[in-house]
Coordinates of C-alpha atoms in Angstrom, one line a residue:
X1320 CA 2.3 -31.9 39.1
X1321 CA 3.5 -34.6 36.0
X1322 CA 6.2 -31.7 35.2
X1323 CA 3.7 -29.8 32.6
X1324 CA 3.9 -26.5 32.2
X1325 CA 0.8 -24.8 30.3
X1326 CA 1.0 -22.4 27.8
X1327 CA 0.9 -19.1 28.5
X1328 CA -0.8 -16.4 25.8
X1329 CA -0.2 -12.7 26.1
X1330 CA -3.0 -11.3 26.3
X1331 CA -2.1 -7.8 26.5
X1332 CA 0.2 -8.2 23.1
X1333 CA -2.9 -9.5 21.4
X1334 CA -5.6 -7.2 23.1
X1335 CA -6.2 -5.3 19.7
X1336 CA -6.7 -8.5 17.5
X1337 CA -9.2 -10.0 20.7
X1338 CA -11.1 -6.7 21.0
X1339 CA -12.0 -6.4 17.0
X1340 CA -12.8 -10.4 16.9
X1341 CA -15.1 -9.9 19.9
X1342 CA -16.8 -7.1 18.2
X1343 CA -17.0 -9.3 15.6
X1344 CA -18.8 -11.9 17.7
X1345 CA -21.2 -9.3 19.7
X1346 CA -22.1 -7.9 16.0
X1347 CA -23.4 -11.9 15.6
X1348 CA -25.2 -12.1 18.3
X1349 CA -27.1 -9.0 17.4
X1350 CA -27.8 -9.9 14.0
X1351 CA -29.7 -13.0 15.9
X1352 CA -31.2 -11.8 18.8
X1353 CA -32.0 -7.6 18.3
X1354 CA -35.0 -6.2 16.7
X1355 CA -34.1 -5.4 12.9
X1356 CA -35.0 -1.6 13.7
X1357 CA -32.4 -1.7 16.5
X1358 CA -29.4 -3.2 14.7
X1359 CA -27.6 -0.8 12.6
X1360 CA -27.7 1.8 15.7
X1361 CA -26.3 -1.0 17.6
X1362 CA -23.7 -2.4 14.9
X1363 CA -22.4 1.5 13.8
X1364 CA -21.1 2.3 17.6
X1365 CA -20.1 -1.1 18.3
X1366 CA -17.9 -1.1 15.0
X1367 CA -16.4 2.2 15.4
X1368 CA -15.5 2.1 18.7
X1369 CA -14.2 -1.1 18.6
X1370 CA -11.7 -0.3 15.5
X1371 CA -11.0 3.1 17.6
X1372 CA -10.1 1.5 20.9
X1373 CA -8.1 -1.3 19.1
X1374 CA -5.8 1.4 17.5
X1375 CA -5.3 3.1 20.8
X1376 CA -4.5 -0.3 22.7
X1377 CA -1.9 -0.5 19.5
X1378 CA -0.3 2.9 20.7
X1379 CA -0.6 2.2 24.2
X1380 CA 1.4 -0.8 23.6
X1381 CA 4.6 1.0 21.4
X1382 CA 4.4 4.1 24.0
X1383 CA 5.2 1.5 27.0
X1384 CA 7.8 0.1 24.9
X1385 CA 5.6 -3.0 24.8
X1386 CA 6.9 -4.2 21.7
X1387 CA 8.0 -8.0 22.4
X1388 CA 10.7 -9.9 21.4
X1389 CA 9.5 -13.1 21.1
X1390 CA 6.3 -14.6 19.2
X1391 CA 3.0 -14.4 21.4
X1392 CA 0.2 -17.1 21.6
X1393 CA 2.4 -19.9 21.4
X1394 CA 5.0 -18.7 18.9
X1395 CA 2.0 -18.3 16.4
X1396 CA 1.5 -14.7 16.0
X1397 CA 4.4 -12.5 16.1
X1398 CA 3.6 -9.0 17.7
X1399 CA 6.9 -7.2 16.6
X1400 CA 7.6 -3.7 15.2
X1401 CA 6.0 -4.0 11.7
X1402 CA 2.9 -6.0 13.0
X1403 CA 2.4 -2.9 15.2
X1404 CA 2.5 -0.5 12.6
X1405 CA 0.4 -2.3 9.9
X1406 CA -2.3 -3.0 12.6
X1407 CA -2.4 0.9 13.1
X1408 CA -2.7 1.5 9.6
X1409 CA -5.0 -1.0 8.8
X1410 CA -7.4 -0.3 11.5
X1411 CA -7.6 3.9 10.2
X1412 CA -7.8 2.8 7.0
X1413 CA -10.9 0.2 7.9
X1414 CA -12.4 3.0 10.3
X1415 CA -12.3 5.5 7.0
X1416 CA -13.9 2.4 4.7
X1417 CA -16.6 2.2 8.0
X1418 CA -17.2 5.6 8.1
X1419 CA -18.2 5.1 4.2
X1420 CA -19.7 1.9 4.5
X1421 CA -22.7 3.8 7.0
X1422 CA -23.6 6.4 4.1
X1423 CA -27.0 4.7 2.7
X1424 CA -27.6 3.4 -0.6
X1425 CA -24.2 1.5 -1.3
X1426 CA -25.8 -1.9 -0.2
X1427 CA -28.9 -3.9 -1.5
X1428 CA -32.0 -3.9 0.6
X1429 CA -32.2 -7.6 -0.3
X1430 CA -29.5 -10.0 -1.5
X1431 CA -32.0 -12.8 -2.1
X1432 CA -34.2 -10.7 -4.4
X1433 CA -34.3 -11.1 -8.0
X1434 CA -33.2 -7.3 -8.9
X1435 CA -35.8 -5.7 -10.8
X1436 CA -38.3 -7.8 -8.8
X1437 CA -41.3 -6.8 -6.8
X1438 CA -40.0 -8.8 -3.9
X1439 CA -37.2 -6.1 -4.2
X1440 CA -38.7 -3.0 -4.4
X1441 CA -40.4 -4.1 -1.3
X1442 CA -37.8 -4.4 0.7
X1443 CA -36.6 -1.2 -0.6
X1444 CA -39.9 0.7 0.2
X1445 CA -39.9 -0.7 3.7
X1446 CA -36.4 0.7 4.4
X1447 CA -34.8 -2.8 4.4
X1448 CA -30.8 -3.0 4.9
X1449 CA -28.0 -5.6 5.3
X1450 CA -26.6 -4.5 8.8
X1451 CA -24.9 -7.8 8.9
X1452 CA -22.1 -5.9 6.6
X1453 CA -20.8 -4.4 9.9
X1454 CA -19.5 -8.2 11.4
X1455 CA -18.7 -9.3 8.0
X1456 CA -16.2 -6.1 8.0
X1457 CA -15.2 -6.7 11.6
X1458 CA -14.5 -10.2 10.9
X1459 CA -12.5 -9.8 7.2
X1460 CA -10.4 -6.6 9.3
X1461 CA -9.5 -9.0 12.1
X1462 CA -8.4 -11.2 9.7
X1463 CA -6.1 -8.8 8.3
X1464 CA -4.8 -7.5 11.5
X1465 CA -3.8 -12.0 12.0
X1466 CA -2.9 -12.3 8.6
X1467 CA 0.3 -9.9 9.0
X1468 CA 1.3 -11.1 12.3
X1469 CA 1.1 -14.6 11.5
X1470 CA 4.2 -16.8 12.8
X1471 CA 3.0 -19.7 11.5
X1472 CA 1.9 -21.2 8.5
X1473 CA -1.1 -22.7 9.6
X1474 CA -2.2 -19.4 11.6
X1475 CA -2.0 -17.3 8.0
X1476 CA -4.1 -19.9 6.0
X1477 CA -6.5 -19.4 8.5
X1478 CA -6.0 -15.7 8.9
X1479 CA -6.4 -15.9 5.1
X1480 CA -9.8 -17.4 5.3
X1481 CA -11.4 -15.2 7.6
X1482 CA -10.0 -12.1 5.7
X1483 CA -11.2 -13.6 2.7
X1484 CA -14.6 -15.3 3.1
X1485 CA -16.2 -12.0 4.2
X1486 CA -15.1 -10.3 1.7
X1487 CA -16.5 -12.6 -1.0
X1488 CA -20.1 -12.4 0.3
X1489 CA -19.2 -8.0 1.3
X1490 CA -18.8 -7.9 -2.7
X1491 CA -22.1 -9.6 -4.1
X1492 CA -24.2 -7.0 -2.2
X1493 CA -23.9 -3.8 -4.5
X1494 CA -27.7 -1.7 -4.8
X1495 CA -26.9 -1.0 -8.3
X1496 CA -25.4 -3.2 -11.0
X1497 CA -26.5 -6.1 -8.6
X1498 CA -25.8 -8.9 -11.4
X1499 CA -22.3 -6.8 -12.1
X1500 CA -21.8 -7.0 -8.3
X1501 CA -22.8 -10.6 -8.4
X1502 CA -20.5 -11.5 -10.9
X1503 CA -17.3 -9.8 -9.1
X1504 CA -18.3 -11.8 -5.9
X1505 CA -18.3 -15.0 -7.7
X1506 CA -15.2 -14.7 -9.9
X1507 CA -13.7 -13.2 -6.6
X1508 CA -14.6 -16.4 -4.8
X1509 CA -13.6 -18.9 -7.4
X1510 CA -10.3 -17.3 -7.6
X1511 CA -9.9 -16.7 -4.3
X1512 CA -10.6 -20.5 -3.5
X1513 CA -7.8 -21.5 -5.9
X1514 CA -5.0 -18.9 -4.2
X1515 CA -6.1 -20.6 -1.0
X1516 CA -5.6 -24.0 -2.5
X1517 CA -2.3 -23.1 -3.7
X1518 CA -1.1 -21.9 -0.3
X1519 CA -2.4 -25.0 1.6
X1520 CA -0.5 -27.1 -0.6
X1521 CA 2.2 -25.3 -0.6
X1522 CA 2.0 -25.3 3.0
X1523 CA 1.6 -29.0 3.2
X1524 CA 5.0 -29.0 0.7
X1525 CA 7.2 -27.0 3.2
X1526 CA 5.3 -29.2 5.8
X1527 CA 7.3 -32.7 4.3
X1528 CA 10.4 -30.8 4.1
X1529 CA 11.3 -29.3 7.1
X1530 CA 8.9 -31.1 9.1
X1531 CA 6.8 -27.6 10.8
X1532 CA 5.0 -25.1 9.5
X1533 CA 6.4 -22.3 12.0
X1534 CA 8.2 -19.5 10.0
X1535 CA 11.5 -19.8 12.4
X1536 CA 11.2 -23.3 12.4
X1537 CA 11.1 -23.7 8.5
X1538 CA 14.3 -21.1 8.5
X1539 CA 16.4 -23.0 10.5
X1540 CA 15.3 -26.3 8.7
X1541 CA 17.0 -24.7 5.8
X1542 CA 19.8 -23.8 7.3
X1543 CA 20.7 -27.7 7.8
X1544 CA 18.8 -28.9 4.9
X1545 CA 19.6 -29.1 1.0
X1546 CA 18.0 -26.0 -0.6
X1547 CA 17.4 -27.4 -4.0
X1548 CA 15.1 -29.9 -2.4
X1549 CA 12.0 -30.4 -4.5
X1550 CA 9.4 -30.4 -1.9
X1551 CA 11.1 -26.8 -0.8
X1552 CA 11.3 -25.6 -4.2
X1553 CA 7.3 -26.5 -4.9
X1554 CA 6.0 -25.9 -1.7
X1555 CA 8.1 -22.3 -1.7
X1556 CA 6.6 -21.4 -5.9
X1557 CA 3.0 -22.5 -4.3
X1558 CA 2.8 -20.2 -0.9
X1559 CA 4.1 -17.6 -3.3
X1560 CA 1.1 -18.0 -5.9
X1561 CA -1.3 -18.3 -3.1
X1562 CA 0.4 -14.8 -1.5
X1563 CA 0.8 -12.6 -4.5
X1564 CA -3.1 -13.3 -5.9
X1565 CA -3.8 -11.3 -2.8
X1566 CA -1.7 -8.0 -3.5
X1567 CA -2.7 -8.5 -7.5
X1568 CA 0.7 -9.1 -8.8
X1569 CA 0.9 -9.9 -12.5
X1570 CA -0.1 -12.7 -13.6
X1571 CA -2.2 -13.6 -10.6
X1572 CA -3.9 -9.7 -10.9
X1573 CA -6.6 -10.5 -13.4
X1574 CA -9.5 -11.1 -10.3
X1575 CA -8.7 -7.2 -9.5
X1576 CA -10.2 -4.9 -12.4
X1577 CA -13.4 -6.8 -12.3
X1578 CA -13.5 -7.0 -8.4
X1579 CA -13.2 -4.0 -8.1
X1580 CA -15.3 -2.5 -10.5
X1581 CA -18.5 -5.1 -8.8
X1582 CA -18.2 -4.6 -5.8
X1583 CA -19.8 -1.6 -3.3
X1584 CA -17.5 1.4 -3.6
X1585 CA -16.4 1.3 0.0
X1586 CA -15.6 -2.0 0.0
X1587 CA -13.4 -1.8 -2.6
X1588 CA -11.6 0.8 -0.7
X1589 CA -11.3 -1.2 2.0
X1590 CA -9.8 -4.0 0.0
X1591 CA -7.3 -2.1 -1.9
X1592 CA -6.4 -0.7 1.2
X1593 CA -6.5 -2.8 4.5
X1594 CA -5.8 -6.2 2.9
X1595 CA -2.8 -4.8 0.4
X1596 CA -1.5 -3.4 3.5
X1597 CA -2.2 -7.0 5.0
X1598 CA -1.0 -9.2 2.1
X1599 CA 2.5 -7.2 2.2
X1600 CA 3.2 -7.5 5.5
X1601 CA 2.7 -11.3 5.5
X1602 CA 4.4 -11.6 1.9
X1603 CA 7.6 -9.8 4.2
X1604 CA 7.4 -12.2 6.8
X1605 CA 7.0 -15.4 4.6
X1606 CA 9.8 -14.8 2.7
X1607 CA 12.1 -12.7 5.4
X1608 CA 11.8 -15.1 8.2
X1609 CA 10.8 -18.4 6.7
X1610 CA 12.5 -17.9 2.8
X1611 CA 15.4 -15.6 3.6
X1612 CA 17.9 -18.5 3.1
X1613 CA 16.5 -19.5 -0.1
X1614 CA 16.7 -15.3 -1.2
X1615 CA 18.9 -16.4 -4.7
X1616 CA 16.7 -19.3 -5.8
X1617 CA 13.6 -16.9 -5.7
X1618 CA 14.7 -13.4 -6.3
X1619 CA 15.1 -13.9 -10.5
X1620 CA 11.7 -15.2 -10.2
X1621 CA 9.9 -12.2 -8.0
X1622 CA 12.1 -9.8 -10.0
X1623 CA 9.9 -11.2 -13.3
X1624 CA 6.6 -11.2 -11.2
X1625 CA 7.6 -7.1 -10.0
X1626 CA 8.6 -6.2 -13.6
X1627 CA 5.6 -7.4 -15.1
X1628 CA 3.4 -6.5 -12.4
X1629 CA 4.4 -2.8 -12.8
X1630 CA 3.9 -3.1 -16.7
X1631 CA 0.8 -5.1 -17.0
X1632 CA -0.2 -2.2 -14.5
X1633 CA 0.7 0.9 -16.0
X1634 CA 0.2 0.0 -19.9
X1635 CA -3.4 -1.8 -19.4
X1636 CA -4.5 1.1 -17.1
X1637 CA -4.2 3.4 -20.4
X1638 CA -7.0 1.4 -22.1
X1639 CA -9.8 1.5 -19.2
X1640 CA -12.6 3.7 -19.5
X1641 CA -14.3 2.6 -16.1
X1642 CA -12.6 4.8 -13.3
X1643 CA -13.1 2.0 -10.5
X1644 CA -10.8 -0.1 -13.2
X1645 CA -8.2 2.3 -14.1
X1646 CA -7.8 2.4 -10.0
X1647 CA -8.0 -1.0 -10.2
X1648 CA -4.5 -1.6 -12.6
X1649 CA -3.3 1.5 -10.8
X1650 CA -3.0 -0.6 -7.5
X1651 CA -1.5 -3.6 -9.7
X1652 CA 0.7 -0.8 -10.6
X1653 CA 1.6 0.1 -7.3
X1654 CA 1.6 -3.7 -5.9
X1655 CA 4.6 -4.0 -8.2
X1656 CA 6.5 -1.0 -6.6
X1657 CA 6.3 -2.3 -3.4
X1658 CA 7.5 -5.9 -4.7
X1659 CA 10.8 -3.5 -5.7
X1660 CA 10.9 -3.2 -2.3
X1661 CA 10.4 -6.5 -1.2
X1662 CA 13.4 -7.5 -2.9
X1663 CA 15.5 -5.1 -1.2
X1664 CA 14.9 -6.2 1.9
X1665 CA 17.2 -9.6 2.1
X1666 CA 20.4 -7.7 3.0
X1667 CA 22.3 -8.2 6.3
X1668 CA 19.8 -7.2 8.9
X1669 CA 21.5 -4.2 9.6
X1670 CA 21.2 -2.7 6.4
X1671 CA 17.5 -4.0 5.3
X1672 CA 15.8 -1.9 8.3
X1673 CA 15.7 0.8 5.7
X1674 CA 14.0 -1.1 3.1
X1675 CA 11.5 -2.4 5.5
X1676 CA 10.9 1.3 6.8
X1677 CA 10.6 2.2 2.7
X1678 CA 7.6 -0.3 2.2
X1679 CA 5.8 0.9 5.7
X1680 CA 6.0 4.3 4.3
X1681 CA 4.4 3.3 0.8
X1682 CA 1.8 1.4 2.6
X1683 CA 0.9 3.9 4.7
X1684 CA 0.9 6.7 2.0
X1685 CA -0.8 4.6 -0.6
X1686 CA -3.4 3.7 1.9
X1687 CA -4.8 6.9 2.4
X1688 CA -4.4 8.1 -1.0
X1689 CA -6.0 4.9 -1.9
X1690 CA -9.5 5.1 0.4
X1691 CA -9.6 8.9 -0.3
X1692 CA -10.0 8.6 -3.9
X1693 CA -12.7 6.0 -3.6
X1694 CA -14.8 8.2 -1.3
X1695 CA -14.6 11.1 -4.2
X1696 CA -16.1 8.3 -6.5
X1697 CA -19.4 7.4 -4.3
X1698 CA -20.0 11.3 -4.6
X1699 CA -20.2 11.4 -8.4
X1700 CA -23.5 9.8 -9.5
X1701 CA -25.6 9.5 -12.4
X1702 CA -29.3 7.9 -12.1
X1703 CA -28.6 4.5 -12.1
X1704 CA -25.6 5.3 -9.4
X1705 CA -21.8 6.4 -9.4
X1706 CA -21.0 7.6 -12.3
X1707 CA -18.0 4.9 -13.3
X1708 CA -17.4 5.6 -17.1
X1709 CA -14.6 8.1 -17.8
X1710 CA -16.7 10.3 -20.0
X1711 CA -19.3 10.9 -17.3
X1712 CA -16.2 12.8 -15.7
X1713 CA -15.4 15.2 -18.2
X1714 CA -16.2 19.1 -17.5
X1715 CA -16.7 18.2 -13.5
X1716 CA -13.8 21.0 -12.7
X1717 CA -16.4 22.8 -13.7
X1718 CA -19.6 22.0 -12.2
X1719 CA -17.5 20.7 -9.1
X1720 CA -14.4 22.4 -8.9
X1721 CA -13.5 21.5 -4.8
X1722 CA -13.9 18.4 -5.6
X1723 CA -12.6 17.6 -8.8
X1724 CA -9.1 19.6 -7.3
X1725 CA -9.6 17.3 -4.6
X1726 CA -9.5 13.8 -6.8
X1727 CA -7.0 15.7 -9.2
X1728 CA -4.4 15.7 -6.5
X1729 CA -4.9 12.4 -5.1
X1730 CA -4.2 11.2 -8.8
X1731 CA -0.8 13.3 -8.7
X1732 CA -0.2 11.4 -5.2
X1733 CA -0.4 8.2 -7.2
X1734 CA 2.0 9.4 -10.0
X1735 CA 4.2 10.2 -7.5
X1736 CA 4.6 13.9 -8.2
X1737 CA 6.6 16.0 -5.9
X1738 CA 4.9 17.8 -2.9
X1739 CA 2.7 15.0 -2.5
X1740 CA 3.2 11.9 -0.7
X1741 CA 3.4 9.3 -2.9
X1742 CA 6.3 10.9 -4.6
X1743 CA 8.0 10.2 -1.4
X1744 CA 6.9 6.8 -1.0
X1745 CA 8.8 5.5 -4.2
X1746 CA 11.8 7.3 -3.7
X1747 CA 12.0 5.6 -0.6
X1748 CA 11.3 2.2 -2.2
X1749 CA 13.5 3.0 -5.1
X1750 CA 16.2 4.5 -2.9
X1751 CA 16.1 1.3 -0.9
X1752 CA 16.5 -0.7 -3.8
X1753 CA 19.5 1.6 -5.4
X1754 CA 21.2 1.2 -2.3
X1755 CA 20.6 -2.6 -2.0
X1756 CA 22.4 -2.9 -5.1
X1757 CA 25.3 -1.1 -4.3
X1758 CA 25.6 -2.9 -1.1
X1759 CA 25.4 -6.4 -2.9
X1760 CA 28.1 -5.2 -5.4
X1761 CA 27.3 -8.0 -7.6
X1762 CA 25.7 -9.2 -10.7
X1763 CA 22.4 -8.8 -8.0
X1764 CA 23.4 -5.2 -7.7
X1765 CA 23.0 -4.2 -11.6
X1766 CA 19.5 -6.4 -11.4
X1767 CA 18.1 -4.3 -8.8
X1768 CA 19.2 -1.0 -10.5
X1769 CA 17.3 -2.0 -13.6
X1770 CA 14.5 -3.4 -12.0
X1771 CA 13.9 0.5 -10.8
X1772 CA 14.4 1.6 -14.1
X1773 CA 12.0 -0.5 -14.8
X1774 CA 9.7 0.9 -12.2
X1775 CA 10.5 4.9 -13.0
X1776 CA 9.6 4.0 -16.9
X1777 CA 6.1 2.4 -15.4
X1778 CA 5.7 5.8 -13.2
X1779 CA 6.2 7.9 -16.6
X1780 CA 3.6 5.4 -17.9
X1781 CA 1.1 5.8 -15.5
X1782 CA 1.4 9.1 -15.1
X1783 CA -0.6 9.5 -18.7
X1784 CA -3.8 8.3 -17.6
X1785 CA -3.9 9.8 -14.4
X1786 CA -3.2 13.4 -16.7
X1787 CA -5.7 12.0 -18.6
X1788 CA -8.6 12.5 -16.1
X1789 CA -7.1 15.5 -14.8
X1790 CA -7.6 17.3 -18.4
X1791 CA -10.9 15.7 -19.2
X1792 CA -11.9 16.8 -16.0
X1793 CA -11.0 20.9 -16.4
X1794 CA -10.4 20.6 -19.5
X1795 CA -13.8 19.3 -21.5
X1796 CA -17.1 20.5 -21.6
X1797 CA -19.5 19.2 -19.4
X1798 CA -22.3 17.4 -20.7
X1799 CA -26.0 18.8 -20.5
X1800 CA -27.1 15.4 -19.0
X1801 CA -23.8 14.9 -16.8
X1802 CA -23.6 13.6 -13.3
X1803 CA -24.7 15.3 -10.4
X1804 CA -22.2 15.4 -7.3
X1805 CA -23.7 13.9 -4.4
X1806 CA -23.2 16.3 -0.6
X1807 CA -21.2 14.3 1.5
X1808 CA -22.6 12.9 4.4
X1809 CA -20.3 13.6 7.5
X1810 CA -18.3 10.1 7.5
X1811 CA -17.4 10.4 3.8
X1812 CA -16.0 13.9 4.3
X1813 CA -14.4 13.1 7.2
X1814 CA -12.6 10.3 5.2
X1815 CA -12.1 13.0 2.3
X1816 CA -10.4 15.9 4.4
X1817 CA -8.0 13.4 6.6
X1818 CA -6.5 11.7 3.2
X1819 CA -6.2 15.2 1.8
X1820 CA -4.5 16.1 5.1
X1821 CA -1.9 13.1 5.4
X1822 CA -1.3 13.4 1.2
X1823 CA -0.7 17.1 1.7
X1824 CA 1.6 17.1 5.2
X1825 CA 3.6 14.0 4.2
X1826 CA 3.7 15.4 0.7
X1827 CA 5.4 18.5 2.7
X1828 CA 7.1 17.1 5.9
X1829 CA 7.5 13.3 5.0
X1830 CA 10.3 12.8 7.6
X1831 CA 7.5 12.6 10.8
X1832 CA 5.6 9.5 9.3
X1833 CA 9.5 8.2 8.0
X1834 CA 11.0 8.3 11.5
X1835 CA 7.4 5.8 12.6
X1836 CA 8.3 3.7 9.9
X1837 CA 12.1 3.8 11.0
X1838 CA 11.1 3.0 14.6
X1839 CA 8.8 0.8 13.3
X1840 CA 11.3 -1.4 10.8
X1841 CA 13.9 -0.9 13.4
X1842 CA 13.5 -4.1 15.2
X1843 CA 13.0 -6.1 12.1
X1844 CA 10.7 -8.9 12.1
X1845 CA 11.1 -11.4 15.2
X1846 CA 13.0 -14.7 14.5

């Protein structure tokens, strides 16, 4: 009547973000009001069905040609081509860490039990579980799912708080090695707390300068402004720290290896997984939509962090002898590849769709490599749990040879050896990059060539250790007292045999899952 128009939300753009937040909040209200005998065979359905149906609302939406060319919920989250496509793969990738996370004997019966104590062993004896771990893992996936799409600065921090804050608590709640596990949700927490500080005030930074924290709004600011500004310049090197902690770039990658090795097994794969996949998409967007005018006062500085990050990766991987670690500098490792990528992308848009359709590719190939080597690692186990130290592996080609072929060639996938699909997935980021080069024509150009010289001599690095559990494995003795391998339950091998399936096929016909990535990058990220 006064002239005012009200928002309007799209609700069907956003229907797979709303369903997995409101099985999120129905997974609450059942950890307060249903029996404790009745939750987990309310929570597993409720969980699985939820992350099912919000993947096929996600391909309902691109087979209608749905994808939208302007920024949903008020211009705050940005439902384009890429969002699509990293909400598919994080939601199969969280469904496969699900499908783990129900196998019994991962999580402690108690939390608040001293372990060793009789108050534990009580709850153990009388079958006690955390089923709260299903909304903790609905809520942490939702907040990946926001955290890539975000359109807004304010949106992502707190996209990046309800990612993160589950996840913290997910890791302290290990059955074995509960002080270890302890340990990695505390350091996780303190060090995630700082990241978070260092991208609020960063935020708060581009905030004085141009004056709104919306990504196209901060772009166009700068196209007006003066680039050397210093609240730009500080607020730009903050978001930045508080962005690459979460995909473990060097040197904000020392929370990983210790993370990692604390926390449950299948929450680990759902962090090295889901919220890499989710940190990369929302580094791209930060610094393609917002940052893309500023690409020459930061790209010297990401080409150190991607250099080193591959490094630190491949050369400290060598000295690990916990396997959950050695994966753990392996995905620094691979964090840095994709930064190669990153760079590549800040061509004309018409030649950078193929360096965003690179780093889809490597984050869809890397993600299933990535939660199918973890679920071979909750079926090796000594008494005390999974077996983690290297040596406990050595002679298991014999006593287990299915599945010591089958973790042999997911290690291949992550050297990048051909016929599998991570070989594909860095020549397409290092193509990318080759050819960004080219295109620039200048000094830039002969930077990016090096810098994948850089990452080919880390590849020939890595690819040591990864030979290296592939020969103690077939090629050592097994001890008398060695590990026992565990029969997978029907989730875990369903989680085995598809990432043996997508590693093999896209390993032998890669150009399906490139042309969904091309379709995907097509668009580019909206503006």
């Amino acid at each position: 009547m006064n002239g005012f128009e009200a928002p309007t939300i799209e609700y069907g753009q956003l229907a797979p973000l709303l369903l997995v937040f409101g099985a999120a909040c129905i997974g609450v209200l059942v950890e307060a009001f249903a029996p404790r005998y009745l939750r987990k065979s309310i929570h597993v359905p409720l969980t699985l069905l939820s992350m099912v149906g919000a993947f096929a609302l996600v391909i309902v939406q691109v087979a209608r040609g749905g994808v939208p060319a302007t920024a949903s919920a008020m211009g705050a989250v940005a439902v384009d081509g890429p969002a699509l496509f990293i909400w598919g793969v994080i939601l199969v990738l969280s469904l496969g860490a699900v499908l783990m996370i129900n196998d019994d004997g991962h999580f402690v019966a108690s939390a608040a039990a001293v372990p060793g104590s009789a108050e534990e062993e009580e709850a153990e004896s009388s079958g006690g579980a955390h089923t709260e771990v299903y909304p903790l893992v609905l809520f942490a996936v939702g907040g990946m799912l926001l955290f890539a799409a975000s359109h807004d600065l304010l949106i992502m921090f707190v996209a990046l708080e309800v990612m993160s804050l589950p996840l913290y608590l997910l890791c302290g709640l290990a059955r074995r090695r509960r002080l270890l596990s302890q340990e990695a949700s505390l350091k996780y927490f303190l060090l995630g707390a700082f990241s978070s500080a260092f991208f609020l005030y960063g935020m708060a930074m581009v905030y004085g300068y141009a004056g709104t924290v919306s990504l196209p709004g901060i772009s166009q600011a700068m196209a007006t402004g003066a680039l050397m500004d210093p609240l730009l310049l500080l607020g730009f090197a903050l978001l930045g720290v508080g962005l690459l902690f979460k995909i473990g770039a060097a040197p904000f990658h020392a929370w990983k290896p210790d993370v990692y090795q604390g926390a449950p097994t299948p929450v680990t794969a759902l962090m090295a997984s889901g919220t890499l996949v989710a940190a990369m998409g929302a580094v791209l967007r930060v610094f393609w939509v917002a940052l893309g005018n500023l690409d020459w006062d930061w790209r010297p500085v990401m080409w150190v962090v991607a250099a080193l990050t591959m490094i630190v990766g491949a050369i400290l991987a060598i000295t690990q002898t916990d396997i959950k670690r050695m994966l753990a500098y392996s995905s620094i490792a691979h964090a840095g590849f994709l930064l190669i990528g990153v760079m590549a992308t800040f061509e004309a848009a018409e030649k950078n769709a193929g360096s965003l359709s690179a780093i889809l590719f490597y984050l869809l190939v890397y993600g299933f490599t990535t939660v199918g080597a973890f679920a071979v690692v909750t079926m090796v186990r000594d008494p005390g749990g999974e077996a983690g130290h290297l040596s406990r592996w050595a002679g298991l080609g014999k006593r287990s040879p299915l599945l010591a072929g089958v973790f042999a060639f997911f290690l291949l996938a992550f050297a990048g050896i051909p016929l599998t699909s991570g070989f594909f997935g860095k020549y397409a980021v290092f193509a990318a990059a080759v050819d960004s080069g080219a295109q620039t024509g200048d000094s830039m150009g002969a930077w990016m060539t090096g810098l994948v010289v850089v990452g080919v001599i880390a590849s020939a690095i890595a690819a040591f250790f990864y030979v290296r559990v592939i020969v103690l494995m077939f090629f050592s003795e097994p001890a008398a007292d060695g590990p026992t391998v565990v029969a997978p339950s029907m989730g875990t091998a369903v989680v085995i045999g598809v990432a043996l399936l997508v590693t093999v096929g896209v390993g032998l016909f890669p150009q399906p899952a490139l042309d969904i990535a091309n379709q995907a990058a097509s668009g580019l990220f909206i503006r």
